[in-house]
Amino acid sequence: MSKRVELEPLDEFVVDEAHEFPFDPASPLVASGNLRRRHLISRVARGGATAAAYLAVLMLGFLLWAVISRGIGAISWDFVTKGPNEGGIGPALVGTAITVLLATAMAMPVGVLTAIYTAEYAGPRVGRLVRLVLDVMNGLPTILIGIFIYAAFVAGHHQNGFAAAMALAIIELPMIARTTQELLTLVPRALRDGAEALGVGRWRVILGVVMPTVAGGVLTASVLAAARVAGETAPQILVNLVSPPEYVLNPFADHAMPTIPVTIFQLSESADPTGFQRAWGSALCLMTLILIANVVARTLHNRSQKKIESR
Amino acid sequence: MTSLFAPGDTLASRIASQFPSALSDLQVSSLYYLGAILLVIGVGANLTAVWIANRFDYEKRAA
């Protein structure tokens, strides 16, 4: 006589509306009160996230509008070529270009070599330590770098463009080094293996195989770092403040080199109301340059991405 | 004075505004001291950030 296994009716498994275990897999999928609440929470969270994203874009829009609407009236050929005595900012534009180029020229080799050392040569412990130091350096208030350069090179000597360039270089260094490190870890293992299998020396592999792969990315990082420090004001107030109202082309002169951020700072501090419009005009010039630099960096980045992917 | 909407100073803004026109050695030294405080805060905050980032590092947690 075979014993029949009695199946219990499924209804008895259903504990409550919220479908706690054990639940009935055959129950119809209709919205319980709980599901409606979850939908509501989901909609609120999604709406909040969307609103925050639009708010961020809106902020940039407001900022652009404020600078353009107030600065556009000041822009003219004379404004971007003449000296401050004729109401222009030509010397400041040239000074910004010189200091930023000098700074990038100093920071780029050191940053790239630092990255090569930590990514290719250093052991894991030293590598971690260098990365930690670079991260901390990246987060330091820039005025501290200004105060350091002031104490080391300006006190007892003169303010000049080179001191400003050194301060900017110290700010750029960790940005370039960290980005290059990240890029170096993305270089496909097979590329290195291929080169090493041919008996190529370590330095030759880095120089001939690894660096060409990341060159575009390194250039992008450098342009972005340069754009970041082009508007850096705090350190320049300490090491590059008092400049003559004329073109200064020698960064080692015994006086400061006029730059855009310092010019904006001085014009907005002064009581002269015509200075405000020139300050807005300078801000517009700086903003335009930085936007151009960012677009250039983005184009370079896209090209280098394609290059890595095609390999 | 104790309002967020009153004009105020931060460590960085005080160094920036007073350093170029500091009159006495004592004032310069005080501003360097402000810089030292700012350095300690900056390094401390960054080390905390690195520590937090390491705690949430999935690769390290899996190992």
XYZ file of C-alpha atoms in Angstrom:
374
model
C 0.000 0.000 0.000
C 1.610 3.201 -1.101
C 1.311 6.169 1.147
C 0.167 9.328 -0.549
C 2.107 12.408 0.223
C -0.306 15.099 1.111
C 0.651 18.458 -0.391
C -0.333 21.317 1.767
C -2.371 23.988 0.055
C -0.173 26.905 -1.078
C -2.352 29.494 0.549
C -1.040 28.549 3.933
C 2.505 29.652 3.005
C 1.484 33.232 2.377
C 2.300 35.053 5.583
C 1.221 38.586 4.773
C 0.894 41.201 2.050
C 4.570 42.127 2.116
C 5.553 38.698 0.749
C 7.825 37.599 3.521
C 9.274 34.109 3.401
C 7.869 31.658 2.720
C 5.948 33.325 -0.061
C 3.702 31.932 -2.723
C 5.477 31.881 -6.095
C 2.153 31.473 -7.848
C 0.556 34.571 -6.385
C -0.316 37.165 -8.989
C 2.191 40.016 -9.464
C -0.013 42.905 -8.536
C 1.135 46.026 -6.751
C 0.762 45.594 -3.033
C 0.969 48.650 -0.783
C 4.656 47.883 -0.334
C 5.354 47.925 -4.052
C 3.625 51.237 -4.475
C 5.842 52.692 -1.762
C 8.936 51.328 -3.457
C 7.873 52.863 -6.755
C 7.356 56.181 -5.007
C 10.795 56.070 -3.354
C 12.354 55.138 -6.671
C 10.683 58.069 -8.410
C 11.750 60.509 -5.667
C 15.351 59.281 -5.743
C 15.499 59.429 -9.516
C 13.937 62.881 -9.580
C 16.414 64.138 -6.977
C 19.393 62.797 -8.903
C 18.136 64.314 -12.168
C 17.475 67.666 -10.495
C 20.981 67.674 -8.982
C 22.535 66.997 -12.389
C 20.562 69.824 -14.014
C 21.457 72.112 -11.081
C 25.176 71.464 -11.679
C 24.846 72.352 -15.361
C 22.687 75.351 -14.470
C 25.415 76.639 -12.115
C 27.963 76.582 -14.928
C 25.415 78.311 -17.144
C 24.820 81.059 -14.566
C 28.546 81.523 -14.109
C 29.190 81.759 -17.844
C 26.283 84.169 -18.248
C 27.457 86.390 -15.379
C 31.012 86.611 -16.703
C 30.051 87.029 -20.358
C 27.305 89.606 -19.806
C 29.541 91.764 -17.607
C 32.829 91.180 -19.374
C 31.845 91.413 -23.027
C 31.628 95.219 -22.903
C 35.292 95.502 -21.975
C 36.614 93.341 -24.779
C 38.312 95.148 -27.644
C 41.573 94.844 -29.558
C 43.129 97.554 -27.381
C 41.953 95.733 -24.233
C 43.871 92.553 -25.068
C 47.022 94.262 -26.404
C 47.581 97.522 -24.481
C 49.076 97.899 -21.006
C 47.112 98.750 -17.839
C 47.815 102.478 -18.160
C 45.751 102.471 -21.354
C 43.140 100.248 -19.720
C 44.311 96.957 -21.238
C 45.493 93.564 -20.004
C 47.964 92.626 -22.748
C 50.948 92.226 -20.387
C 48.874 90.051 -18.048
C 47.847 87.739 -20.902
C 51.477 87.353 -21.998
C 52.606 86.926 -18.363
C 50.045 84.192 -17.739
C 51.180 82.382 -20.883
C 54.856 82.588 -19.852
C 54.356 81.477 -16.235
C 52.029 78.612 -17.152
C 54.318 77.384 -19.956
C 57.358 77.538 -17.656
C 55.451 75.725 -14.915
C 54.284 72.969 -17.268
C 57.783 72.647 -18.727
C 59.091 72.063 -15.190
C 56.280 69.850 -13.909
C 55.814 67.602 -16.948
C 59.226 65.842 -17.036
C 59.361 65.420 -13.263
C 55.759 64.224 -13.130
C 56.143 61.741 -15.970
C 59.418 60.367 -14.577
C 57.845 60.045 -11.112
C 55.000 58.083 -12.653
C 57.411 55.845 -14.591
C 59.391 55.153 -11.429
C 56.354 54.235 -9.325
C 54.586 52.256 -12.046
C 57.569 50.441 -13.577
C 60.469 50.278 -11.133
C 59.394 50.825 -7.538
C 58.323 47.942 -5.323
C 54.747 47.852 -4.050
C 55.595 49.505 -0.709
C 57.575 52.423 -2.138
C 55.037 52.794 -4.929
C 52.183 53.044 -2.429
C 54.119 55.589 -0.387
C 54.838 57.805 -3.414
C 51.189 57.575 -4.481
C 50.098 58.574 -0.970
C 52.461 61.561 -0.946
C 51.233 62.674 -4.378
C 47.594 62.375 -3.274
C 48.265 64.461 -0.179
C 50.184 67.003 -2.262
C 47.271 67.193 -4.697
C 44.908 68.099 -1.888
C 47.013 70.744 -0.144
C 45.679 74.306 -0.142
C 47.581 76.138 -2.863
C 48.338 79.072 -0.591
C 50.641 76.775 1.388
C 52.667 76.207 -1.768
C 52.774 79.972 -2.212
C 53.984 80.497 1.335
C 56.652 77.819 0.828
C 57.966 79.414 -2.371
C 57.861 82.801 -0.640
C 59.942 81.579 2.281
C 62.375 79.651 0.095
C 62.922 81.939 -2.893
C 61.244 85.325 -2.496
C 61.977 86.478 1.063
C 65.141 88.583 0.909
C 65.116 88.504 -2.900
C 62.506 89.752 -5.361
C 59.115 88.612 -6.505
C 59.290 87.444 -10.086
C 57.568 85.369 -12.703
C 59.843 82.396 -12.123
C 58.802 82.136 -8.469
C 55.190 82.039 -9.624
C 56.069 79.404 -12.237
C 57.711 77.254 -9.545
C 54.617 77.475 -7.337
C 52.377 76.535 -10.267
C 54.741 73.678 -11.180
C 54.428 72.220 -7.662
C 50.633 72.364 -8.006
C 50.763 70.712 -11.440
C 53.237 67.979 -10.492
C 50.905 65.627 -8.557
C 48.114 66.056 -11.118
C 50.358 65.034 -14.016
C 52.125 62.273 -12.066
C 48.924 60.627 -10.785
C 47.206 60.674 -14.178
C 50.286 59.248 -15.897
C 50.488 56.481 -13.264
C 46.901 55.501 -13.927
C 47.574 55.516 -17.683
C 50.666 53.326 -17.292
C 48.643 50.653 -15.481
C 46.277 50.537 -18.482
C 48.993 49.702 -21.032
C 48.220 46.158 -22.252
C 50.479 43.510 -20.707
C 50.904 41.894 -24.148
C 52.713 44.957 -25.499
C 55.383 44.727 -22.830
C 55.594 40.932 -23.115
C 56.110 41.206 -26.859
C 58.926 43.705 -26.503
C 60.559 41.828 -23.636
C 60.373 38.548 -25.567
C 62.548 40.181 -28.226
C 65.199 40.816 -25.590
C 64.650 44.548 -25.455
C 66.012 46.251 -22.329
C 63.670 47.607 -19.681
C 64.335 51.288 -20.403
C 63.972 50.638 -24.123
C 60.581 48.983 -23.581
C 59.402 51.971 -21.543
C 60.759 54.502 -24.016
C 59.825 52.756 -27.257
C 56.655 50.831 -26.429
C 55.014 52.062 -23.231
C 55.508 55.820 -23.588
C 54.190 56.136 -27.161
C 51.010 54.376 -26.027
C 50.371 56.837 -23.204
C 51.808 59.973 -24.846
C 48.389 61.316 -25.838
C 47.041 60.812 -22.337
C 50.063 62.467 -20.752
C 49.617 65.460 -23.062
C 45.941 65.642 -22.119
C 46.788 65.560 -18.418
C 49.376 68.311 -18.891
C 46.973 70.574 -20.773
C 44.312 70.057 -18.108
C 46.832 70.761 -15.330
C 47.992 73.910 -17.134
C 44.381 75.055 -17.504
C 43.813 74.399 -13.800
C 46.771 76.489 -12.648
C 46.242 79.302 -15.176
C 43.626 80.746 -12.812
C 45.524 79.994 -9.601
C 45.526 83.216 -7.587
C 46.453 82.464 -3.971
C 50.145 81.554 -4.428
C 50.664 84.377 -6.921
C 49.481 86.977 -4.407
C 52.465 86.002 -2.258
C 55.183 85.512 -4.853
C 54.152 87.573 -7.911
C 52.035 90.549 -6.835
C 53.579 93.945 -7.570
C 54.317 94.293 -11.262
C 55.106 97.334 -13.439
C 52.360 98.447 -15.883
C 54.205 97.176 -18.935
C 55.098 93.983 -20.780
C 57.431 91.837 -18.644
C 59.040 89.087 -20.709
C 61.914 88.132 -18.389
C 60.729 85.725 -15.675
C 63.959 86.320 -13.724
C 63.495 90.107 -13.543
C 63.765 91.751 -10.128
C 60.047 92.549 -10.148
C 56.850 90.586 -10.615
C 55.304 89.560 -13.912
C 51.689 90.672 -14.464
C 49.268 87.752 -14.781
C 45.502 87.534 -15.328
C 44.483 86.150 -11.895
C 46.526 88.785 -10.053
C 45.113 91.487 -12.345
C 41.546 90.368 -11.586
C 42.345 90.330 -7.871
C 43.836 93.824 -7.914
C 41.124 95.341 -10.104
C 38.315 93.935 -7.979
C 40.022 95.116 -4.779
C 40.453 98.667 -6.060
C 37.800 101.322 -5.485
C 37.783 102.389 -9.145
C 34.417 101.376 -10.688
C 35.858 101.266 -14.217
C 38.244 98.662 -12.839
C 35.360 96.275 -12.203
C 34.472 96.063 -15.861
C 38.112 95.455 -16.740
C 38.181 92.735 -14.059
C 35.132 91.076 -15.645
C 36.737 91.430 -19.064
C 39.928 89.775 -17.762
C 37.813 87.000 -16.250
C 36.132 86.473 -19.615
C 39.529 86.255 -21.350
C 40.812 83.741 -18.788
C 37.642 81.697 -19.016
C 37.818 81.607 -22.814
C 41.442 80.442 -22.708
C 40.601 77.711 -20.195
C 37.595 76.549 -22.221
C 39.788 76.367 -25.341
C 42.430 74.399 -23.403
C 39.762 71.975 -22.175
C 38.402 71.435 -25.672
C 41.943 70.820 -26.970
C 42.570 68.367 -24.116
C 39.324 66.531 -24.849
C 40.221 66.207 -28.529
C 43.690 64.901 -27.662
C 42.133 62.480 -25.165
C 39.676 61.094 -27.709
C 42.450 60.583 -30.240
C 44.702 58.777 -27.739
C 41.798 56.575 -26.592
C 41.245 55.499 -30.179
C 44.947 54.772 -30.488
C 44.987 52.502 -27.411
C 41.802 50.714 -28.465
C 43.053 50.067 -32.003
C 46.087 48.202 -30.687
C 30.693 88.117 14.308
C 29.135 84.728 14.924
C 26.976 84.811 11.808
C 27.716 82.900 8.627
C 26.465 85.904 6.676
C 28.835 88.416 8.247
C 32.114 89.043 6.438
C 34.658 86.598 7.754
C 38.112 85.252 7.226
C 39.485 81.814 6.534
C 43.031 80.703 7.263
C 43.862 80.936 3.570
C 42.179 84.300 2.996
C 43.888 85.854 6.007
C 47.314 84.711 4.811
C 46.573 86.010 1.313
C 45.252 89.373 2.443
C 47.824 90.180 5.137
C 51.010 88.584 3.874
C 51.855 91.111 1.134
C 51.483 94.025 3.544
C 52.795 92.470 6.757
C 54.480 95.158 8.851
C 56.485 93.411 11.554
C 58.447 90.202 11.884
C 55.924 89.084 14.479
C 53.075 89.469 11.983
C 54.988 87.522 9.337
C 55.726 84.789 11.872
C 52.068 84.670 12.908
C 51.045 84.242 9.283
C 53.567 81.401 8.897
C 51.942 79.882 11.984
C 48.534 80.119 10.323
C 50.144 78.362 7.362
C 51.422 75.625 9.668
C 47.914 75.119 11.109
C 46.494 74.970 7.601
C 49.182 72.443 6.621
C 48.284 70.160 9.546
C 44.562 70.395 8.707
C 45.245 69.799 5.015
C 47.515 66.796 5.521
C 45.173 65.366 8.178
C 42.115 65.683 5.955
C 43.898 64.114 3.007
C 45.254 61.205 5.037
C 41.729 60.601 6.370
C 40.437 60.637 2.793
C 43.070 58.086 1.710
C 42.192 55.924 4.735
C 38.489 56.012 3.882
C 39.238 55.240 0.217
C 41.349 52.242 1.287
C 38.547 50.903 3.492
C 36.196 50.888 0.527
C 38.738 49.376 -1.850
C 37.018 46.185 -3.032
C 40.142 44.598 -4.452
C 41.937 44.881 -1.151
C 38.898 43.723 0.818
C 38.554 40.641 -1.360
C 42.215 39.728 -0.816
